Amino acid sequence: MPEFFNVILDFMTQFSGGRGGIDHNVVQFGLAAILWGTLLTYARARRKEDNPERERLLIFAFSFGLVRELFMLGMAFILALGLVEHQLLHVVFPPLEHSLQYAAIFAVAGAFLQFLRRDIKLARRYLLGSFLSLAVCYAATFWWWGSYIYANPSSRFGQTWCDWLFHGTATFWLLIALFFAWRGRQCSSRPLVLSALGCFFFAVFLKIPDMAFAELYEHIYTPISHGAYLLGIFLLVAVYLREQAREGKRAKQQIMQLAYYDTLSGLPNRSLFYDRLQQALALADRSHNRFALLFLDLDNFKAINDTYGHACGDQLLKAVANRLRGCLRMGDTLARLGGDEFIILLPDILGTNAVVTVADKILQQMQKEFQLDLTQLFTSASIGIAFYPENGKDAEELMKHADVAMYAAKEQGRSRYHLFSNEMHRRIVERHRIADELRVALQNEDFVLHYQPQVDIVSEKIVGAEALVRWKHPQKGLIMPGNFIEIAEETGQIQQLGEWIFKTACKQLKIWLNQGLDDFKLAINLSAHRLEHSDFLSKVEKILLLNNINPQQIELELTESGMLRDTEKALELLNHLKLRGFALAMDDFGTGYSSLSYLKRYPFDQVKIDKSFIKGINQNNDDTVLVKTILSMAQHLKLTVVAEGVETYEQLAYLRELGCDRAQGFYFSRPVPPDEFAESLFASQFNSELSSA
Ligand SMILES: Nc1nc2c(ncn2[C@@H]2O[C@H](COP(=O)(O)O[C@H]3[C@@H](O)[C@H](n4cnc5c(=O)[nH]c(N)nc54)O[C@@H]3COP(=O)(O)O)[C@@H](O)[C@H]2O)c(=O)[nH]1
């Protein structure tokens, strides 16, 4: 091998003019300079936008190698042309050569190592260490330069071990070994320490003052070291190119990961799931097999997020993903669609029972305690199941139907599964029909507002009213809001409908105010979906201005489930509305999940106890206890309480006894058209004026 390099060098020397022409060293250094230059050009060309620092580091290291070779080339020319006295150059030249040579290799190797580890900071420190070593090496070499007689092999006789130690090359490797050992505390550098120590002993060994070794030195060490040096550069180029290729592959993998996998759970995301579903559809069509889709949603995730924080919520989602994985077989696909929604594809199912068994297993697993970092949590899930081909002909329809079935499971009390049915399909079609008809109704403004009084429990005087919308259907007559509000919310039509309701209620209030009404608040239901619309506030302001209404005469009623949608944004908007002067009421209180926390957090003035609790008051112990608790809590928070759905005198009397402030219900009046309401309203005012006179 050494001979091989010598042959090449000799050939090149001959080729370029022989010893009489260009010196052996000139060829060698020139060749190395070309290699470093190529490497440098390549690194500059591959410079990347995303990590310029890493590339800069490599360019710096390669430049270092190039400078070293140019320096050596210059020296070789000076020697070859006989410009400087030979003896003098040989005192300075060899230590410089060795030091620079190893420093260059070390700089590049260090940079490469850290480049591979992607630790730019450490790589920079390696380079610094290399330069420091180089500086010490120079100092040591020049200190000993008087006795340094490298140029004359025979003069090696008589040198002490100490000389070898301070000889540039040996010292350099020793310092490198020490440096690696020191750095080893922060990174695993044992192989580097060992190889540097090996080089140190090699360097010392080769300087053993013996003629035979001197011969060896000339004929074996020099070609080996030069050959190894060139080979090293080739290797570095190869490693660099391989790393570039790997980098490309890694980047591609990363892009794939981001595009098709959920970052939190590591599960396939919606796109990948959709792709797998398409494949399953094609396969099922070909083999005439059935498959099932399970749509899973956690039952109380929003409340967990709000109570324990998002970090805890994230941990729970990861744990749920792991538990779900454990319930499935190899061929099944589990994906996270977003939030707390997961979807499962069970291919090649034998029968409905097999799917029900899996659903049961999942429900059981979900009910078990989740041990998170800082807390233990309990949750549950609702699952909707749709089958192919019975419940949908394509991916969209199947996913939608599994989702609908999941909502049915929630409606039936959560922590259960529900199979998609024809009845559900019928309901979906019906909803579509209603949505279409609503569109026409909104264009024609086919709606009316009815008003139901709110009465002061002690004086029994009307102190306010709730505006309730009805749809004047051309064929079906009056349709109650329970049949269309939810659909309007789902389709976004609630924005237009809500605006119409607010505008009509304000117009009506203005009429009553102009007729001499005072000390009266009109309650208007506000769908939480409306809060999400960016121009909600500006539209409200415009209507107030147009009708010259003081917001203090309006109460906005929001439901708890509405608050669950986007708590932060809702809080901000409600604070704004409150500052503007609106009164705020929490509607249907007691039917949501975290009533207490919402009452404390949001700027409500009034709580409306849901009619379902008033119905059982004084008969059902649970309802009575609940109403009493709400009343005492509201008193504590200084909130007015309205009891909804008061239908009998007994209910009213009992609520009065408990200290409830206001009541609303059929006992006083059903919701009635504005004219009818005005009659009872002004009669109530007239009566109270009479009684106070
Ligand atoms: N976003 C909007 N939602 C609205 C609007 N108008 C109504 N709604 C919501 O629709 C739900 C059903 O309303 P409705 O059919 O009008 O029923 C109201 C009353 O008729 C009924 N009520 C009143 N007193 C009694 C009673 O003594 N017994 C009894 N069984 N029912 C009674 O309660 C409904 C009023 O409830 P609430 O709003 O919770 O005070 C209803 O939930 C409305 O929220 C609208 O304009 N926008």
XYZ file of C-alpha atoms and ligand atoms in Angstrom:
740
model
C 0.000 0.000 0.000
C 2.692 2.581 0.945
C 4.559 1.573 -2.154
C 1.428 2.171 -4.163
C 1.292 5.789 -3.026
C 4.974 6.272 -3.664
C 4.531 4.895 -7.154
C 1.680 7.313 -7.807
C 3.603 10.256 -6.428
C 6.706 9.311 -8.402
C 4.633 8.933 -11.518
C 3.094 12.351 -11.043
C 6.443 13.854 -10.294
C 7.866 12.320 -13.478
C 4.808 13.357 -15.392
C 5.164 16.940 -14.250
C 8.809 17.247 -15.071
C 10.730 15.007 -12.678
C 12.991 16.109 -9.886
C 14.630 18.595 -12.142
C 11.215 20.259 -12.671
C 8.549 20.403 -10.030
C 9.371 18.971 -6.631
C 7.744 15.779 -5.281
C 6.214 17.856 -2.481
C 4.763 20.388 -4.904
C 2.771 17.637 -6.636
C 1.609 16.189 -3.353
C 0.537 19.482 -1.810
C -0.957 20.674 -5.076
C -3.062 17.530 -5.310
C -4.271 17.882 -1.725
C -5.038 21.576 -2.316
C -7.194 20.614 -5.299
C -9.057 18.066 -3.148
C -9.699 20.520 -0.331
C -10.740 23.132 -2.905
C -13.215 20.692 -4.491
C -14.655 19.846 -1.099
C -14.946 23.531 -0.277
C -16.665 24.369 -3.566
C -19.086 21.507 -3.062
C -19.903 22.563 0.508
C -20.505 26.165 -0.646
C -22.764 24.986 -3.448
C -24.814 22.836 -1.026
C -25.186 25.652 1.488
C -28.689 25.433 2.929
C -31.159 28.125 3.838
C -32.493 26.245 6.856
C -29.176 25.677 8.631
C -26.553 28.076 7.272
C -24.484 27.824 10.452
C -23.767 24.134 9.984
C -22.656 24.687 6.401
C -20.555 27.663 7.406
C -18.736 25.428 9.867
C -17.873 22.901 7.188
C -16.792 25.585 4.762
C -14.552 26.973 7.460
C -13.015 23.563 8.133
C -12.449 22.846 4.443
C -10.950 26.309 3.960
C -8.572 25.498 6.770
C -7.405 22.391 4.912
C -7.029 24.381 1.702
C -5.016 27.145 3.397
C -2.747 24.516 4.918
C -2.090 22.940 1.531
C -1.490 26.296 -0.132
C 0.918 27.168 2.659
C 2.726 23.870 2.198
C 2.726 24.344 -1.537
C 4.307 27.768 -1.095
C 6.948 26.284 1.196
C 7.631 23.484 -1.254
C 8.086 26.030 -4.064
C 10.415 28.101 -1.920
C 12.438 24.956 -1.205
C 12.359 23.748 -4.810
C 13.447 27.089 -6.185
C 16.132 27.408 -3.494
C 14.934 30.866 -2.436
C 15.680 30.325 1.255
C 18.523 28.528 2.896
C 17.579 24.852 3.069
C 18.784 24.271 6.592
C 16.816 27.195 8.064
C 13.571 26.115 6.393
C 13.969 22.616 7.729
C 14.029 23.936 11.269
C 10.713 25.789 10.896
C 9.004 23.851 8.163
C 8.493 20.300 9.561
C 6.887 21.241 12.886
C 4.672 23.722 11.101
C 3.799 21.131 8.515
C 2.912 18.465 11.071
C 1.039 20.781 13.350
C -0.963 22.346 10.592
C -1.568 19.002 8.974
C -3.031 17.402 12.076
C -4.804 20.538 13.133
C -6.495 20.646 9.738
C -7.491 16.991 9.937
C -8.618 17.404 13.491
C -10.627 20.509 12.683
C -12.421 18.770 9.856
C -12.909 15.515 11.780
C -14.254 17.395 14.806
C -16.546 19.467 12.676
C -17.759 16.339 10.903
C -18.393 14.463 14.088
C -20.519 17.212 15.508
C -22.073 17.848 12.124
C -23.280 14.252 12.204
C -24.559 14.758 15.738
C -26.099 18.094 14.769
C -24.373 19.837 17.649
C -23.042 23.019 16.114
C -22.067 24.530 19.442
C -19.834 21.610 20.342
C -18.396 21.488 16.834
C -17.352 25.111 17.209
C -15.643 24.217 20.508
C -13.753 21.369 18.828
C -12.366 23.775 16.303
C -11.380 26.165 19.048
C -9.695 23.301 20.903
C -7.828 22.412 17.756
C -6.495 25.942 17.351
C -5.501 26.160 20.998
C -3.623 22.877 20.672
C -1.967 24.227 17.584
C -0.856 27.355 19.405
C 0.606 25.318 22.285
C 2.263 23.051 19.757
C 3.947 25.997 18.023
C 5.134 27.395 21.328
C 6.565 24.034 22.378
C 8.195 23.476 19.005
C 9.840 26.868 18.907
C 10.960 26.562 22.473
C 12.844 23.443 21.519
C 13.768 24.615 18.079
C 17.439 24.919 18.993
C 17.710 21.193 19.531
C 15.198 20.397 16.865
C 16.952 18.613 14.079
C 14.251 16.992 12.174
C 15.896 17.673 8.841
C 18.841 15.462 9.658
C 17.773 11.914 10.551
C 21.197 10.964 11.899
C 20.983 13.751 14.449
C 18.058 11.990 16.079
C 20.648 10.072 18.108
C 21.074 11.508 21.529
C 17.630 13.097 21.874
C 15.814 12.425 25.133
C 12.236 11.149 25.599
C 11.439 14.637 26.673
C 12.409 15.842 23.208
C 9.982 13.406 21.639
C 7.292 14.516 23.967
C 7.668 18.112 22.974
C 8.139 17.298 19.369
C 5.284 19.002 17.515
C 3.456 15.921 16.290
C 3.572 13.896 19.490
C 2.633 16.855 21.674
C -0.165 17.698 19.365
C -1.708 14.252 19.600
C -1.247 14.169 23.349
C -3.051 17.473 23.680
C -5.828 16.220 21.461
C -6.173 13.088 23.609
C -6.368 15.258 26.743
C -8.854 17.548 25.067
C -11.090 14.635 24.109
C -10.798 13.176 27.598
C -11.880 16.552 29.018
C -14.754 16.889 26.571
C -15.655 13.261 27.229
C -17.589 14.349 30.285
C -20.092 15.996 27.999
C -20.053 13.652 25.035
C -18.975 10.061 24.535
C -15.469 10.522 23.151
C -13.660 7.412 24.369
C -12.868 6.194 20.813
C -11.460 9.612 19.995
C -9.296 9.657 23.141
C -7.967 6.208 22.342
C -7.185 7.007 18.726
C -5.482 10.270 19.676
C -3.379 8.424 22.285
C -2.583 5.813 19.645
C -1.339 8.530 17.329
C 0.706 9.993 20.156
C 2.493 6.695 20.830
C 2.934 6.138 17.128
C 4.546 9.551 16.779
C 6.881 8.892 19.728
C 7.691 5.401 18.501
C 8.699 6.656 15.092
C 11.132 9.066 16.638
C 13.088 6.397 18.510
C 16.664 7.278 17.666
C 17.788 4.339 15.641
C 19.183 4.327 12.182
C 17.069 1.346 11.265
C 13.974 3.238 12.375
C 15.163 6.315 10.560
C 15.297 4.202 7.467
C 11.876 2.876 8.272
C 10.692 6.401 8.798
C 11.813 7.483 5.384
C 10.499 4.449 3.543
C 7.432 3.381 5.475
C 6.104 6.103 7.742
C 6.220 8.955 5.242
C 4.371 7.153 2.451
C 1.893 5.718 4.970
C 1.171 9.089 6.521
C 0.876 10.816 3.162
C -1.260 8.036 1.772
C -3.429 8.025 4.890
C -3.738 11.771 4.662
C -5.013 11.627 1.074
C -7.198 8.653 1.918
C -8.572 10.607 4.875
C -9.606 13.438 2.607
C -11.309 11.012 0.233
C -13.073 9.419 3.173
C -14.260 12.781 4.407
C -15.669 13.565 0.990
C -17.413 10.192 0.973
C -18.839 10.706 4.471
C -19.963 14.192 3.533
C -21.753 12.984 0.414
C -23.352 10.113 2.322
C -24.494 12.469 5.039
C -26.027 14.748 2.425
C -27.901 11.804 0.944
C -29.047 10.673 4.405
C -30.087 14.210 5.211
C -32.265 14.279 2.101
C -33.813 10.958 3.087
C -34.376 12.152 6.646
C -35.991 15.385 5.415
C -38.264 13.363 3.171
C -39.205 11.100 6.090
C -39.846 14.140 8.261
C -42.128 15.669 5.634
C -43.990 12.368 5.364
C -44.303 12.188 9.152
C -45.696 15.717 9.376
C -48.045 15.240 6.456
C -49.503 11.880 7.452
C -49.063 11.457 11.194
C -50.429 13.255 14.203
C -47.554 14.902 16.067
C -49.021 14.417 19.530
C -50.024 10.746 19.459
C -47.874 9.493 16.576
C -51.024 7.941 15.085
C -52.000 8.338 11.412
C -53.808 11.627 10.842
C -56.978 12.359 8.885
C -55.200 12.362 5.479
C -53.541 8.985 5.982
C -56.703 7.506 7.443
C -58.690 8.726 4.481
C -56.183 7.075 2.175
C -56.420 3.763 4.081
C -60.204 4.016 4.019
C -60.147 4.406 0.247
C -57.963 1.296 0.008
C -60.315 -0.614 2.302
C -63.259 0.423 0.113
C -61.536 -0.825 -3.036
C -60.532 -4.088 -1.354
C -63.998 -4.672 0.130
C -65.609 -4.084 -3.274
C -63.301 -6.601 -4.918
C -63.638 -9.287 -2.230
C -67.278 -8.493 -1.305
C -66.288 -8.131 2.340
C -67.694 -5.856 5.034
C -65.702 -3.496 7.200
C -66.571 -1.218 10.113
C -65.729 2.341 11.121
C -65.686 3.267 14.796
C -65.825 6.994 15.555
C -64.691 7.654 19.132
C -64.943 10.861 21.142
C -63.963 11.356 24.790
C -66.896 12.377 26.945
C -65.451 15.029 29.216
C -62.279 16.120 27.476
C -63.098 19.830 27.292
C -63.789 19.936 31.007
C -60.521 18.045 31.720
C -58.599 20.523 29.574
C -60.218 23.480 31.330
C -59.711 22.069 34.805
C -56.269 20.446 34.586
C -54.713 22.445 31.746
C -53.700 21.642 28.185
C -50.469 19.820 29.083
C -52.491 17.345 31.107
C -55.040 17.093 28.282
C -52.224 16.262 25.850
C -50.901 13.556 28.164
C -54.356 12.059 28.417
C -54.722 12.001 24.619
C -51.391 10.166 24.291
C -52.419 7.663 26.955
C -55.795 7.151 25.261
C -54.015 6.544 21.927
C -51.795 3.910 23.559
C -54.720 2.196 25.225
C -56.664 2.132 21.973
C -53.661 0.595 20.185
C -53.710 -2.164 22.779
C -57.344 -2.999 21.959
C -56.717 -3.507 18.237
C -55.125 -6.103 15.969
C -52.277 -5.653 13.489
C -54.446 -5.092 10.403
C -56.728 -2.499 12.046
C -56.119 1.213 11.488
C -56.346 3.698 14.331
C -56.107 7.438 13.600
C -56.565 10.700 15.452
C -58.773 13.132 13.569
C -58.016 16.043 15.886
C -58.940 17.148 19.415
C -60.351 14.173 21.303
C -61.681 12.445 18.189
C -60.267 9.087 17.147
C -61.341 6.808 14.332
C -60.807 3.091 13.842
C -61.065 0.976 10.724
C -61.754 -2.712 11.321
C -61.301 -4.521 7.985
C -62.710 -7.912 6.978
C -65.164 -8.251 9.841
C -67.038 -11.517 10.255
C -70.198 -10.053 11.762
C -71.657 -7.209 13.783
C -70.924 -9.089 17.027
C -67.195 -9.020 16.380
C -67.299 -5.209 16.086
C -69.481 -4.858 19.170
C -66.938 -6.952 21.106
C -64.150 -4.548 20.083
C -66.306 -1.527 21.007
C -67.086 -3.042 24.412
C -63.412 -3.758 25.024
C -62.506 -0.148 24.159
C -65.232 1.277 26.418
C -63.996 -0.856 29.324
C -60.408 0.221 28.759
C -61.412 3.893 28.603
C -63.164 3.672 31.948
C -60.027 2.506 33.733
C -57.931 5.053 35.575
C -55.362 7.038 33.551
C -52.158 7.559 35.486
C -50.603 10.809 34.208
C -47.417 12.554 35.374
C -49.010 14.699 38.043
C -52.469 13.279 38.461
C -54.798 10.355 37.904
C -57.816 10.883 35.717
C -60.977 9.064 34.820
C -62.673 9.524 31.509
C -65.008 7.637 29.214
C -65.735 7.556 25.510
C -68.723 7.444 23.189
C -68.439 5.391 20.023
C -70.435 5.585 16.802
C -70.266 2.576 14.455
C -70.974 2.489 10.723
C -70.633 -0.548 8.424
C -69.638 -0.768 4.801
C -71.563 -1.282 2.557
C -74.833 -0.954 4.556
C -74.307 2.503 6.078
C -72.561 4.456 3.339
C -71.298 4.114 -0.174
C -68.133 6.200 0.080
C -65.519 7.380 2.607
C -67.207 10.717 3.368
C -70.614 9.208 3.955
C -69.260 6.419 6.156
C -67.269 8.827 8.317
C -70.229 11.173 8.612
C -72.558 8.347 9.606
C -70.145 6.953 12.191
C -69.954 10.515 13.579
C -73.764 10.791 13.691
C -73.945 7.451 15.521
C -71.342 8.721 18.003
C -73.526 11.757 18.764
C -76.452 9.414 19.317
C -74.312 7.507 21.831
C -73.606 10.814 23.610
C -77.261 11.773 23.635
C -78.144 8.433 25.178
C -75.933 9.088 28.167
C -72.305 8.715 27.004
C -69.787 5.937 27.699
C -71.534 3.662 25.215
C -71.511 2.724 21.551
C -74.271 3.238 19.020
C -74.752 1.585 15.639
C -75.772 3.804 12.753
C -79.384 3.010 11.759
C -81.850 3.753 9.000
C -83.779 5.921 11.428
C -80.695 8.060 11.828
C -80.354 8.249 8.100
C -83.944 9.431 7.898
C -83.207 12.116 10.475
C -80.172 13.301 8.522
C -82.253 13.640 5.375
C -84.863 15.535 7.398
C -82.212 17.890 8.758
C -81.004 18.604 5.239
C -84.548 19.388 4.216
C -85.040 21.753 7.176
C -81.730 23.492 6.415
C -82.866 24.062 2.810
C -86.221 25.425 3.925
C -84.553 27.642 6.525
C -82.542 29.266 3.759
C -85.749 30.329 2.029
C -87.340 31.363 5.355
C -84.379 33.618 6.134
C -84.713 35.313 2.743
C -88.436 35.910 3.333
C -88.017 36.700 7.040
C -90.652 34.078 7.896
C -90.118 34.386 11.654
C -91.850 36.028 14.607
C -90.813 36.708 18.162
C -93.023 35.733 21.068
C -92.499 37.170 24.528
C -92.765 35.432 27.873
C -92.825 37.548 31.039
C -90.295 37.306 33.858
C -91.939 38.177 37.166
C -90.570 39.443 40.459
C -91.472 36.653 42.913
C -92.313 38.980 45.818
C -94.261 41.765 44.041
C -95.446 39.540 41.152
C -94.801 42.499 38.863
C -93.455 41.896 35.305
C -89.860 43.077 35.393
C -88.776 41.677 32.077
C -89.496 39.315 29.216
C -87.701 36.704 27.174
C -87.910 36.992 23.395
C -88.453 33.540 21.838
C -88.320 32.952 18.108
C -90.901 30.980 16.073
C -90.777 30.004 12.420
C -93.896 30.954 10.476
C -93.835 28.074 8.025
C -96.080 28.694 4.975
C -97.454 25.120 5.068
C -96.770 23.803 8.580
C -97.709 26.880 10.595
C -95.673 27.924 13.668
C -92.570 25.808 14.235
C -90.924 25.884 17.679
C -87.230 26.818 17.965
C -86.289 23.410 19.361
C -86.881 22.071 15.837
C -84.591 24.410 13.934
C -82.145 26.382 16.152
C -79.659 23.514 16.346
C -79.761 23.027 12.570
C -79.303 26.772 12.069
C -76.245 26.558 14.347
C -74.800 23.595 12.490
C -75.249 25.222 9.087
C -74.074 28.695 10.145
C -77.518 30.158 9.380
C -77.682 31.181 13.033
C -75.634 34.288 12.156
C -78.344 35.669 9.905
C -81.174 34.404 12.109
C -79.547 35.745 15.302
C -79.098 39.156 13.709
C -82.782 39.208 12.688
C -83.837 38.204 16.248
C -81.678 40.919 17.862
C -82.882 43.575 15.417
C -86.587 42.649 15.824
C -86.341 42.430 19.634
C -84.650 45.878 19.793
C -87.321 47.400 17.520
C -90.059 45.944 19.770
C -88.342 47.172 22.924
C -88.127 50.670 21.431
C -91.867 50.630 20.710
C -92.648 49.631 24.318
C -90.218 52.191 25.713
C -91.860 54.888 23.587
C -95.229 53.770 25.007
C -93.989 54.615 28.492
C -92.511 51.327 29.707
C -89.799 51.625 32.312
C -87.819 49.458 34.745
C -87.879 46.592 32.247
C -85.252 44.294 30.755
C -85.672 42.329 27.562
C -83.856 38.975 27.550
C -82.545 37.803 24.164
C -81.065 34.347 23.616
C -77.554 34.484 22.245
C -76.162 31.423 20.506
C -72.479 30.851 21.317
C -71.878 30.337 17.596
C -72.597 34.031 17.135
C -69.733 34.976 19.454
C -67.342 33.281 17.056
C -68.222 35.629 14.235
C -65.732 38.468 13.876
C -68.320 41.149 13.061
C -70.709 40.168 15.878
C -69.929 43.213 18.046
C -70.080 45.729 15.206
C -73.481 44.375 14.112
C -74.820 44.594 17.672
C -73.598 48.194 17.980
C -75.190 49.145 14.676
C -78.597 47.801 15.721
C -78.401 49.546 19.132
C -77.551 52.829 17.434
C -80.281 52.488 14.836
C -82.958 51.932 17.484
C -81.425 54.241 20.071
C -81.419 51.496 22.717
C -79.405 51.582 25.927
C -77.690 48.156 26.366
C -78.601 48.304 30.058
C -82.157 47.409 29.054
C -81.049 44.200 27.388
C -80.095 40.925 28.954
C -78.206 38.369 26.865
C -78.885 34.718 27.737
C -76.173 32.157 27.048
C -76.230 28.433 27.693
C -73.466 26.543 29.496
C -72.871 24.262 26.546
C -72.247 27.402 24.500
C -69.524 28.433 26.944
C -67.768 25.123 26.393
C -66.901 26.005 22.819
C -64.005 28.428 23.196
C -63.736 29.530 26.770
C -60.998 32.149 26.363
C -62.582 33.933 23.432
C -66.029 33.714 25.017
C -64.653 35.243 28.218
C -63.098 38.143 26.323
C -66.302 38.894 24.423
C -68.521 38.581 27.472
C -66.291 40.972 29.408
C -66.601 43.422 26.537
C -70.412 43.088 26.450
C -70.542 43.529 30.210
C -68.444 46.715 30.032
C -70.749 47.967 27.310
C -73.649 47.727 29.781
C -75.486 44.523 28.804
C -76.736 42.275 31.599
C -75.632 38.663 31.159
C -77.565 35.577 32.194
C -76.562 31.942 32.273
C -79.433 29.950 30.790
C -80.491 26.354 31.572
C -78.260 26.330 34.646
C -77.524 22.885 36.054
C -77.668 21.005 32.770
C -74.006 21.561 31.814
C -70.811 20.039 33.171
C -68.918 22.674 35.056
C -71.556 25.178 36.038
C -69.787 26.404 39.154
C -66.496 27.179 37.458
C -68.283 29.074 34.680
C -70.299 31.118 37.132
C -67.135 32.206 38.908
C -65.199 32.839 35.725
C -67.708 34.693 33.562
C -69.217 38.080 34.337
C -72.820 36.888 34.753
C -75.475 38.938 36.573
C -78.209 36.339 36.551
C -78.671 32.567 36.666
C -81.704 30.811 35.214
C -82.401 27.476 36.906
C -83.401 24.985 34.235
C -87.070 24.039 34.116
C -86.284 20.340 34.513
C -85.285 21.003 38.164
C -88.279 23.257 38.896
C -90.621 20.518 37.724
C -89.565 18.201 40.549
C -89.200 20.834 43.233
C -90.933 19.923 46.495
C -91.569 16.387 45.148
C -88.200 15.084 44.139
C -85.625 15.410 46.892
C -82.678 15.631 44.470
C -84.220 18.539 42.558
C -85.081 20.376 45.771
C -81.550 19.995 47.108
C -80.129 21.162 43.800
C -82.353 24.261 43.635
C -81.491 25.129 47.244
C -77.776 24.733 46.496
C -77.981 26.921 43.378
C -79.844 29.592 45.346
C -77.348 29.698 48.193
C -74.421 29.709 45.781
C -75.979 32.510 43.690
C -76.631 34.547 46.830
C -73.003 34.067 47.782
C -71.874 35.248 44.315
C -74.435 38.089 44.402
C -76.308 36.853 41.338
C -80.018 37.220 40.676
C -81.829 33.868 40.270
C -84.677 33.239 37.824
C -86.619 29.989 38.066
C -87.661 28.760 34.600
C -90.728 26.636 33.865
C -92.852 27.618 36.866
C -96.216 26.016 36.107
C -98.050 25.840 39.455
C -98.824 28.047 42.409
C -97.133 25.466 44.733
C -93.889 25.748 42.811
C -94.043 29.549 42.981
C -94.829 29.553 46.713
C -91.999 27.154 47.479
C -89.524 29.174 45.400
C -90.614 32.330 47.222
C -90.005 30.534 50.511
C -86.502 29.576 49.366
C -85.714 33.212 48.491
C -85.663 32.935 44.683
C -85.757 36.377 43.011
C -87.737 35.902 39.801
C -89.884 33.359 38.008
C -90.840 32.611 34.422
C -93.297 29.996 33.256
C -96.712 28.970 32.046
C -98.136 29.802 35.496
C -97.832 33.484 34.521
C -98.040 33.258 30.743
C -96.973 31.192 27.770
C -94.749 32.990 25.247
C -97.180 35.227 23.332
C -97.085 37.586 20.335
C -95.997 41.166 21.097
C -99.475 42.759 21.121
C -100.841 40.202 23.556
C -97.759 40.556 25.724
C -98.088 44.366 25.750
C -101.601 44.106 27.172
C -100.556 42.068 30.181
C -97.368 44.101 30.541
C -99.115 47.460 30.747
C -101.875 45.960 32.915
C -99.172 44.742 35.316
C -97.560 48.195 35.396
C -100.916 49.866 35.914
C -101.779 47.495 38.803
C -98.472 48.031 40.532
C -98.803 51.827 40.193
C -102.292 51.577 41.692
C -101.092 49.476 44.606
C -98.146 51.826 45.304
C -100.519 54.890 45.151
N -80.491 31.164 20.034
C -81.787 31.270 20.271
N -82.442 30.267 20.901
C -83.750 30.402 21.120
C -84.451 31.518 20.718
N -85.726 31.325 21.079
C -85.816 30.185 21.683
N -84.620 29.604 21.720
C -84.246 28.361 22.344
O -85.089 27.338 21.938
C -85.422 26.520 23.049
C -86.894 26.233 23.067
O -87.617 27.446 23.197
P -89.181 27.467 23.270
O -89.746 26.337 22.532
O -89.602 28.831 22.946
O -89.427 27.182 24.779
C -89.311 28.226 25.719
C -90.570 28.280 26.529
O -91.700 28.106 25.771
C -90.374 27.156 27.495
N -91.097 27.374 28.719
C -91.308 28.535 29.372
N -92.047 28.315 30.458
C -92.335 26.989 30.503
C -93.064 26.165 31.395
O -93.616 26.612 32.388
N -93.108 24.843 31.100
C -92.532 24.327 29.982
N -92.639 23.021 29.767
N -91.832 25.077 29.127
C -91.738 26.385 29.382
O -88.992 27.222 27.804
C -88.284 27.774 26.714
C -87.486 28.931 27.213
O -86.344 28.370 27.680
P -85.046 29.230 27.933
O -84.606 29.848 26.667
O -84.083 28.193 28.388
O -85.389 30.249 28.949
C -85.041 27.248 24.304
O -84.120 26.504 25.034
C -84.460 28.528 23.851
O -83.201 28.764 24.463
C -83.748 32.557 20.081
O -84.298 33.607 19.734
N -82.401 32.387 19.882
